[in-house]
């Protein structure tokens, strides 16, 4: 249910019948708001931060005659979330790539994230976007770990008509990324997109592997790909990947599914890095540039 958070707010706040948000009513507001956020998959520390912001904006506010506490909290929450989400500097992949092409350089992007969250499809979607903007692309299959990963990326490469650099199964993923960079430099290809393996983010081996790929390929950007359905775990996941290799941006996938929205908010706050795209389906064009208003209209529509 997309409007899960909104419905939660409605049911929790309908019964507060105060006309002025004094200290006592605000403490009940903050308790209920925290509950609504946590149940909507917002990570605990993030929920606390949001509640603090909302409560400080509501101090002493008088409730108008035609509205209730619910409407006032909903508006304030939307404003707070909007500020939090849009205060993070955005990154535009296409213009970054164009800038580097102009300077005669290559543009390397490395995609990381847990298994099954949509890295490989996102690499294909971004390749498609770059190609549409007349930028040349080479793909690197640095997932030499999972059986079938190379074949999967090969299907996309063939469909998109781009070169894929792959080694045999079990090979050093950093060497694949390096070869793709060398290929781009030698052939005048602008964009190198590196797909990587995903195991549990607690897997030290994976983090070491990702660090090595980053050291060797020196990506301009490291993009975390996270499934919006991850819910509450998204925060920990983002922190782990960010600590291990340093994330520059996030793509939040499967936003077309039934999301509560908490993952998007938690990831932004956890990394203080932008969500650059939403994955909204399985097609190459199902990639929507981040839009805080659009997200808020989906999870917290005003009546
Ligand atoms: N509905 C939907 N499915 C997606 C999206 N992104 C990825 N998927 C699907 O999620 C599954 C795992 O994606 P994949 O790219 O293989 O994940 P990886 O293991 O991280 O590389 C595949 O079936 C994808 O088609 C999305 O934005 N929406
Ligand atoms: Mg993959």
PDB file of C-alpha atoms and ligand atoms in Angstrom, residues 115-116 119-121 143 146 149 152 195-197, ligand 2:
ATOM      1  CA  UNK A 115      22.473  -9.565  -4.602  1.00  0.00           C
ATOM      2  CA  UNK A 116      19.157  -9.363  -6.426  1.00  0.00           C
ATOM      3  CA  UNK A 119      22.447  -3.810 -10.168  1.00  0.00           C
ATOM      4  CA  UNK A 120      22.660  -5.597 -13.499  1.00  0.00           C
ATOM      5  CA  UNK A 121      19.361  -4.265 -14.826  1.00  0.00           C
ATOM      6  CA  UNK A 143      30.532 -10.151 -11.186  1.00  0.00           C
ATOM      7  CA  UNK A 146      27.584 -15.728  -9.489  1.00  0.00           C
ATOM      8  CA  UNK A 149      25.943 -13.226 -14.198  1.00  0.00           C
ATOM      9  CA  UNK A 152      22.799 -12.009 -18.054  1.00  0.00           C
ATOM     10  CA  UNK A 195      28.652  -4.318 -12.756  1.00  0.00           C
ATOM     11  CA  UNK A 196      29.778  -6.066  -9.573  1.00  0.00           C
ATOM     12  CA  UNK A 197      28.821  -9.081  -7.503  1.00  0.00           C
TER      13      UNK A 197
HETATM   14 MG1  LIG B   2      23.847  -8.864 -11.142  1.00  0.00          MG
END
